JSON list of C-alpha atoms in Angstrom, two decimals:
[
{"chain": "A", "resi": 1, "resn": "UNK", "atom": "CA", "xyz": [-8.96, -44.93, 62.54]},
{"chain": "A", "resi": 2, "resn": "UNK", "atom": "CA", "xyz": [-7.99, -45.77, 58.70]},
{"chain": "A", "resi": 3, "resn": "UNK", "atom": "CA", "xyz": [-9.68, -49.08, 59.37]},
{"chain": "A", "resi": 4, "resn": "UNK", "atom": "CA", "xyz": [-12.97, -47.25, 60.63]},
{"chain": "A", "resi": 5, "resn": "UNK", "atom": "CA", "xyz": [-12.80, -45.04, 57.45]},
{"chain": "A", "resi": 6, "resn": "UNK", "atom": "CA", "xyz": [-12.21, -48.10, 55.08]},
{"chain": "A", "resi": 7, "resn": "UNK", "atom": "CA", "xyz": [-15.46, -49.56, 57.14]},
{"chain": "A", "resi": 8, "resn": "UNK", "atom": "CA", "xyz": [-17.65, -46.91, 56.34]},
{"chain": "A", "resi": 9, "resn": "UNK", "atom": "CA", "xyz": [-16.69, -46.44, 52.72]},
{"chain": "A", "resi": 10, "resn": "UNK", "atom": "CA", "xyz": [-17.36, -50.31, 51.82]},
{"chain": "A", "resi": 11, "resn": "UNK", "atom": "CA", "xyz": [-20.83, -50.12, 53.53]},
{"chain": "A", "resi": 12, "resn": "UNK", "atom": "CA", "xyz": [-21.96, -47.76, 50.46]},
{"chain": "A", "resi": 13, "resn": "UNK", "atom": "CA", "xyz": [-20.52, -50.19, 48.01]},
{"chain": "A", "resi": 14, "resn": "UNK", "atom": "CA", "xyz": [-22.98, -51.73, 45.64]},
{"chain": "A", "resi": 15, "resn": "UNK", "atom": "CA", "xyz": [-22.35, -55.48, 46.61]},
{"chain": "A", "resi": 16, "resn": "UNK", "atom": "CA", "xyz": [-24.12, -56.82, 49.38]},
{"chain": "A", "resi": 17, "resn": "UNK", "atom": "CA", "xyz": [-21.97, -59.56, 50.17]},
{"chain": "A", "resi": 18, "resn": "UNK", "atom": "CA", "xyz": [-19.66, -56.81, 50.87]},
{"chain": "A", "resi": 19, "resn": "UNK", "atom": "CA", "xyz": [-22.28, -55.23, 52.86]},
{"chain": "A", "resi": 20, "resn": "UNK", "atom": "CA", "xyz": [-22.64, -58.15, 54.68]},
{"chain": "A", "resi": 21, "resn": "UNK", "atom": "CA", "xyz": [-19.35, -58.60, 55.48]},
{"chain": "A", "resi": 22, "resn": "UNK", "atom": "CA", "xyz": [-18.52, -55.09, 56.66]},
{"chain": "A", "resi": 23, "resn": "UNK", "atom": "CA", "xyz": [-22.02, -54.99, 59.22]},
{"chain": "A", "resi": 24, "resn": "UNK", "atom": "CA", "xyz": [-20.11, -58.19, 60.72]},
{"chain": "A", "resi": 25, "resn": "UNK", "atom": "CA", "xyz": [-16.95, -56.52, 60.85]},
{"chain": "A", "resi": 26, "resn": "UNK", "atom": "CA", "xyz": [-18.82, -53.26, 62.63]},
{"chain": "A", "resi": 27, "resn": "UNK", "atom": "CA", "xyz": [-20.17, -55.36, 65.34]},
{"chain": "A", "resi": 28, "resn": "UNK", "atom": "CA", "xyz": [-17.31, -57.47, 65.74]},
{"chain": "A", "resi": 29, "resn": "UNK", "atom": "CA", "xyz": [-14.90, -54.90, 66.14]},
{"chain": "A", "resi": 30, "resn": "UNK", "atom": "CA", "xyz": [-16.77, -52.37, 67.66]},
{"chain": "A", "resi": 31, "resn": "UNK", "atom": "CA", "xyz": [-15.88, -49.20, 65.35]},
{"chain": "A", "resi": 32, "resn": "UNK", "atom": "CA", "xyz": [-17.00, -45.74, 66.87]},
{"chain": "A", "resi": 33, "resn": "UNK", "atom": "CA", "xyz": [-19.52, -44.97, 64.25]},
{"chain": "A", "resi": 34, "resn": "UNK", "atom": "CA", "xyz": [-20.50, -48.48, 64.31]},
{"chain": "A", "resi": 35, "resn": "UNK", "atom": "CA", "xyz": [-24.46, -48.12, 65.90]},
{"chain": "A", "resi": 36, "resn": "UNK", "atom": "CA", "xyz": [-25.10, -45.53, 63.46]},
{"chain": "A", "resi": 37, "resn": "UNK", "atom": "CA", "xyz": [-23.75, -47.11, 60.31]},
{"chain": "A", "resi": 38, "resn": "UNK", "atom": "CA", "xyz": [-26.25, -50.67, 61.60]},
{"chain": "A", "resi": 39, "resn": "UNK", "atom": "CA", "xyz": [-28.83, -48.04, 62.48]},
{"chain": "A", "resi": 40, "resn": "UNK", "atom": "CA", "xyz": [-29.09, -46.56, 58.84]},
{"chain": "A", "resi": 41, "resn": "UNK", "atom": "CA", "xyz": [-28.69, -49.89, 57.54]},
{"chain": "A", "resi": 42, "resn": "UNK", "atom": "CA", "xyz": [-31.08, -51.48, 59.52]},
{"chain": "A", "resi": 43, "resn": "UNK", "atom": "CA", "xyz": [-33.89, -48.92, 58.23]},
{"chain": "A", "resi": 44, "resn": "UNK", "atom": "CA", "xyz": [-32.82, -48.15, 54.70]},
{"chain": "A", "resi": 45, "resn": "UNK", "atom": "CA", "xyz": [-30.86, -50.97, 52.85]},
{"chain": "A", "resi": 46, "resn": "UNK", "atom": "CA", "xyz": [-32.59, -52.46, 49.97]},
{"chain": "A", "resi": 47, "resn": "UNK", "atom": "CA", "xyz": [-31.31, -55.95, 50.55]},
{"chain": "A", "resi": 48, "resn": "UNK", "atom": "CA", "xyz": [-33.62, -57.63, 53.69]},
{"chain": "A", "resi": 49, "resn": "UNK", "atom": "CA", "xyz": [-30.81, -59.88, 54.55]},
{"chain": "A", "resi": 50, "resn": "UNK", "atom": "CA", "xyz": [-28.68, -57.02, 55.03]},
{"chain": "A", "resi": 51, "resn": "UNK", "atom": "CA", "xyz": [-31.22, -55.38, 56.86]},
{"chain": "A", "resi": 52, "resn": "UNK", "atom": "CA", "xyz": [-32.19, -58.29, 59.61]},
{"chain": "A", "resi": 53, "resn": "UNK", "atom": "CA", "xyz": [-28.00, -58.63, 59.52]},
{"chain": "A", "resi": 54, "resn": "UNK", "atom": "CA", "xyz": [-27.52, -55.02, 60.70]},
{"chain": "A", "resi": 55, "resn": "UNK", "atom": "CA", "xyz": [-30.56, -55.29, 63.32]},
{"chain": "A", "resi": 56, "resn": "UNK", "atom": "CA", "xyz": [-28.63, -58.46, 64.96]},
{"chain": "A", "resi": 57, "resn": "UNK", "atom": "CA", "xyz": [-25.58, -56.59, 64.82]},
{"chain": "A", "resi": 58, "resn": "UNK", "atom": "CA", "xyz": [-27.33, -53.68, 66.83]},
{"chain": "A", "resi": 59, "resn": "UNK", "atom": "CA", "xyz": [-28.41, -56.27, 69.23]},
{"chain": "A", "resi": 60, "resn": "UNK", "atom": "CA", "xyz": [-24.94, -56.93, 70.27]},
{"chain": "A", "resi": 61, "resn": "UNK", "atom": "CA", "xyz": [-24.30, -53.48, 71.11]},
{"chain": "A", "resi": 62, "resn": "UNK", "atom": "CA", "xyz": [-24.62, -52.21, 74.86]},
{"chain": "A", "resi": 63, "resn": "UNK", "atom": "CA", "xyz": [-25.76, -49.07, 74.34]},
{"chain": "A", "resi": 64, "resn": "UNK", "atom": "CA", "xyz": [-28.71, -46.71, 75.75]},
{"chain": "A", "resi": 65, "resn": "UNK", "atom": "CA", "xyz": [-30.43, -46.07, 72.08]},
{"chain": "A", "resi": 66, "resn": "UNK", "atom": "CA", "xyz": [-29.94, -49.79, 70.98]},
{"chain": "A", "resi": 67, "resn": "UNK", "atom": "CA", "xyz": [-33.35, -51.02, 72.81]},
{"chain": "A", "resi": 68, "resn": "UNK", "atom": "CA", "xyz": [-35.21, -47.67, 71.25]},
{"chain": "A", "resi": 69, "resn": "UNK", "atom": "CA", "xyz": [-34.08, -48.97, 67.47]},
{"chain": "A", "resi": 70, "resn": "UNK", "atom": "CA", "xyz": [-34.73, -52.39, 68.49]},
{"chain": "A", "resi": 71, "resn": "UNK", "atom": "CA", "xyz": [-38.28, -51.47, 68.93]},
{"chain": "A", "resi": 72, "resn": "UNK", "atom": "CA", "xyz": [-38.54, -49.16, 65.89]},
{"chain": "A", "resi": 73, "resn": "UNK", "atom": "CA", "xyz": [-37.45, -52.10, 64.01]},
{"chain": "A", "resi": 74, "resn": "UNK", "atom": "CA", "xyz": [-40.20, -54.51, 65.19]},
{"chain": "A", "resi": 75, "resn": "UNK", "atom": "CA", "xyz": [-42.75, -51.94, 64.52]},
{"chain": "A", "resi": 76, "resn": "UNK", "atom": "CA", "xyz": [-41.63, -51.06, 61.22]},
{"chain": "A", "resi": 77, "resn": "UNK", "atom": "CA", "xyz": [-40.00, -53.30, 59.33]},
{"chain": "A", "resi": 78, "resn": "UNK", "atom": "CA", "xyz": [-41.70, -55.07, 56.21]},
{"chain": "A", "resi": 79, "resn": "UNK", "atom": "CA", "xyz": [-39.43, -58.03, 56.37]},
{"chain": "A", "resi": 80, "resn": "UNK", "atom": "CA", "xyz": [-40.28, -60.99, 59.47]},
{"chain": "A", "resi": 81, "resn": "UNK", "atom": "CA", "xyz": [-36.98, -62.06, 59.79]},
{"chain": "A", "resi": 82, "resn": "UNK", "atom": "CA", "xyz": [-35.81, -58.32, 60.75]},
{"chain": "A", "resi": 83, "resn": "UNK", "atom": "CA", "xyz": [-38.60, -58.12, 63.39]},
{"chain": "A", "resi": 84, "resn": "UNK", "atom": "CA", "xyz": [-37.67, -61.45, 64.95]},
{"chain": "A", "resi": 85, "resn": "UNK", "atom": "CA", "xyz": [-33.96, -60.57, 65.04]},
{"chain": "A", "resi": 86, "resn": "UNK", "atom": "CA", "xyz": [-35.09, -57.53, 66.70]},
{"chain": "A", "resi": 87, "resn": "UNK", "atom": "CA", "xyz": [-37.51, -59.08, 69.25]},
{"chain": "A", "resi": 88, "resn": "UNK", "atom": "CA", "xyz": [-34.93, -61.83, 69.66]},
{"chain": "A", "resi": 89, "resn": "UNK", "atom": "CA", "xyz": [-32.52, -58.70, 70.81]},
{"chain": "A", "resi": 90, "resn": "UNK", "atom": "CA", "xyz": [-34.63, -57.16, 72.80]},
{"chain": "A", "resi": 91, "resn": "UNK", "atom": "CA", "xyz": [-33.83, -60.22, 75.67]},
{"chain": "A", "resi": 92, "resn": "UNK", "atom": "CA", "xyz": [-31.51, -58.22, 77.37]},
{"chain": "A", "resi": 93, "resn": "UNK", "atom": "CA", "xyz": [-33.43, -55.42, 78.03]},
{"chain": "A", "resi": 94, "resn": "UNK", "atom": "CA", "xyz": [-36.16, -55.25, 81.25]},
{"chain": "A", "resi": 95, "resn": "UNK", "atom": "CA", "xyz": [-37.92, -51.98, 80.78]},
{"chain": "A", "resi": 96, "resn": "UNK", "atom": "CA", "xyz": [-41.41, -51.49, 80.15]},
{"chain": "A", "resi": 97, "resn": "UNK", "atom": "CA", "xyz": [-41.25, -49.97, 76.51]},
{"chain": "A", "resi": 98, "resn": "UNK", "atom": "CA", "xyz": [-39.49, -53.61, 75.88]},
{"chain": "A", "resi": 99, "resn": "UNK", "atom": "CA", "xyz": [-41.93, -55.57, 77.57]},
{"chain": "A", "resi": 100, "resn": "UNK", "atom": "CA", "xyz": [-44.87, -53.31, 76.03]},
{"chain": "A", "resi": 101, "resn": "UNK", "atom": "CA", "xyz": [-43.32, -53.93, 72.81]},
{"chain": "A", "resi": 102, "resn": "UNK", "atom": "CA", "xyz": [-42.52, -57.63, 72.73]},
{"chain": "A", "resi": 103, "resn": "UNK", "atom": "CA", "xyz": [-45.94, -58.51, 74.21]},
{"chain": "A", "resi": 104, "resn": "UNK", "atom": "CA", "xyz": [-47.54, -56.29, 71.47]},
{"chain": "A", "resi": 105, "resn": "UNK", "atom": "CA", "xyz": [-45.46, -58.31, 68.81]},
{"chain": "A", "resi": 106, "resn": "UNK", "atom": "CA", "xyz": [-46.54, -61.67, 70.37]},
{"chain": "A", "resi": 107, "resn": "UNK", "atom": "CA", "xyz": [-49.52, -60.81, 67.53]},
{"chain": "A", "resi": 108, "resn": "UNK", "atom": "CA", "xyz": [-47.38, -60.39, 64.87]},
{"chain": "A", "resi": 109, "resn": "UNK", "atom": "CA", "xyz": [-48.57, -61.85, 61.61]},
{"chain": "A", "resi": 110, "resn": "UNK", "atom": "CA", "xyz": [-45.53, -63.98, 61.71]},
{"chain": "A", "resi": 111, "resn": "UNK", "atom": "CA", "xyz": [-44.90, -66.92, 63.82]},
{"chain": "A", "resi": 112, "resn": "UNK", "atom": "CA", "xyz": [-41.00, -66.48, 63.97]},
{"chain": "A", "resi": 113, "resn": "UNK", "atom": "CA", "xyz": [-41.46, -62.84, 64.94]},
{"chain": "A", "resi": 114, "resn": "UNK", "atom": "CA", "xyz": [-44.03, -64.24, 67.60]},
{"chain": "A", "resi": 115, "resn": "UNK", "atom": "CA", "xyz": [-41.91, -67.01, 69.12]},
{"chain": "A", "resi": 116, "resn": "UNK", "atom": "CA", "xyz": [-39.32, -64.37, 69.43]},
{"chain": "A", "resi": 117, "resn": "UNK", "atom": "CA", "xyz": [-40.98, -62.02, 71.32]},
{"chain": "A", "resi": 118, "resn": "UNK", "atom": "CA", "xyz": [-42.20, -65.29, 73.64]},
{"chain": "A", "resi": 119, "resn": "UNK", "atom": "CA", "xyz": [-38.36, -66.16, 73.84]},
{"chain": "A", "resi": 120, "resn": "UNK", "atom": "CA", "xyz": [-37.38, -62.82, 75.12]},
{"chain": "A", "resi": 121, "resn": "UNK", "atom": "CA", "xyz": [-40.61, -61.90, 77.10]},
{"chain": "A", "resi": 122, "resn": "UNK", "atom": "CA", "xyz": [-39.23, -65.53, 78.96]},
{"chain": "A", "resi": 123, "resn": "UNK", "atom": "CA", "xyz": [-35.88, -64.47, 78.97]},
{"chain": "A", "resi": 124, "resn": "UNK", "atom": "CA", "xyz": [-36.55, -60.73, 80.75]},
{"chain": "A", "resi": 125, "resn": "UNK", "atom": "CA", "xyz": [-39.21, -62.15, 83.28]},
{"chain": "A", "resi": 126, "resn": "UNK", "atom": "CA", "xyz": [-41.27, -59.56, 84.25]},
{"chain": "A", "resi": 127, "resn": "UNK", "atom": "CA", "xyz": [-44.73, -60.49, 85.43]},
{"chain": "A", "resi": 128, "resn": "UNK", "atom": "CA", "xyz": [-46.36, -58.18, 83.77]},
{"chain": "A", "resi": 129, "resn": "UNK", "atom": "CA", "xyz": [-45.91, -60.54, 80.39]},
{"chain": "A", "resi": 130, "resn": "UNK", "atom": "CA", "xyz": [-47.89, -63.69, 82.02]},
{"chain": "A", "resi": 131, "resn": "UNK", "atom": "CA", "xyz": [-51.39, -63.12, 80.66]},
{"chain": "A", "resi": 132, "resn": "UNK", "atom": "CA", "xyz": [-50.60, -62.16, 77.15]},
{"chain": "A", "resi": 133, "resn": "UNK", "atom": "CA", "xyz": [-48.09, -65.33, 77.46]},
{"chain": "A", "resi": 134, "resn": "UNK", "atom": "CA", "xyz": [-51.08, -67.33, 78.88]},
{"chain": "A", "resi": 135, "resn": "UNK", "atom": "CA", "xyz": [-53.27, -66.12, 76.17]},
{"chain": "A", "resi": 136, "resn": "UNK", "atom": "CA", "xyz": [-50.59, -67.29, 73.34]},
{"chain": "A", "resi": 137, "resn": "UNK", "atom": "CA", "xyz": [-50.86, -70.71, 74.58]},
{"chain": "A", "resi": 138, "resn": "UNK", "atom": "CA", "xyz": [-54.63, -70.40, 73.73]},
{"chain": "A", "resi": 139, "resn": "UNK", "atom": "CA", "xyz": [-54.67, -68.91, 70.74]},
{"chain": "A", "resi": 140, "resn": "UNK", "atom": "CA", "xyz": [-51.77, -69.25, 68.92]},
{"chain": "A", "resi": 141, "resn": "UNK", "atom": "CA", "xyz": [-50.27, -71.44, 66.33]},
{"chain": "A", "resi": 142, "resn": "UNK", "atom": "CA", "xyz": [-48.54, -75.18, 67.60]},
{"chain": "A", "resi": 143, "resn": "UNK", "atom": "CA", "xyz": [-45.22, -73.67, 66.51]},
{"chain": "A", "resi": 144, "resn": "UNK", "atom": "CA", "xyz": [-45.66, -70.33, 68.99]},
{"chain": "A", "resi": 145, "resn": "UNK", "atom": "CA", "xyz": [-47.46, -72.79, 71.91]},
{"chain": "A", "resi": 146, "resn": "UNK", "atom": "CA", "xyz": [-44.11, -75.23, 71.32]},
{"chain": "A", "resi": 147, "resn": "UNK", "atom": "CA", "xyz": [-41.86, -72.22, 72.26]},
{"chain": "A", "resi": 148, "resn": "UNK", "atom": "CA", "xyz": [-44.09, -71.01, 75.30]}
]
């Protein structure tokens, strides 16, 4: 429990390396406050890396909410990197808010956030993904049609 306390106290220090370090340490070791802490780091750190760090972290986490943030992240988030963390996340989860939201970010602006929804949208295999798969391959950068 001391450990969990020490956890949450360094993710309000100023540094983010140590930021970084303790969002690795959360998802490693699975602390009971751990989805929250990622959660509110995920949506209001300052640092982007720390951000798309916290958003992979929430992707290793098995739990009912994790696929809801997931999504809020892809949606939201200003930085790509973040939103392609979070589609790249999403891969483990077959329900039709997921598959509605990955095939929605297949038109992201970015092409890493793109090929990650086309990497998960693979990896869940629902049908319902095909044509807005097929359509990627005709409209989309090389990069996105090299991943499909």
């Amino acid at each position: 429990m001391a450990q969990d306390k020490d956890n949450l106290t360094s993710l309000k220090n100023n540094s983010p390396e140590q930021r970084w370090y303790w969002v690795r340490e959360l998802a490693q070791n699975r602390a009971p406050d751990a989805v929250s802490c990622l959660t509110g780091l995920s949506r209001h750190d300052d640092d982007a890396l720390i951000r798309e760090e916290a958003v992979r972290a929430l992707a290793s986490f098995n739990e009912p909410s994790v696929p809801l943030l997931l999504l809020e992240v892809l949606r939201n988030e200003s930085v790509a990197r973040a939103r392609s963390a979070a589609a790249a996340g999403l891969r483990h989860y077959n329900n039709s808010k997921v598959v509605d939201g990955l095939i929605a970010a297949l038109h992201d602006d970015d092409c890493l956030v793109q090929c990650a929804a086309a990497r998960s949208l693979g990896a869940i295999g629902d049908p319902q993904a095909i044509p807005a798969l097929v359509s990627c391959l005709l409209t989309e950068s090389d990069y996105v049609r090299e991943e499909l």
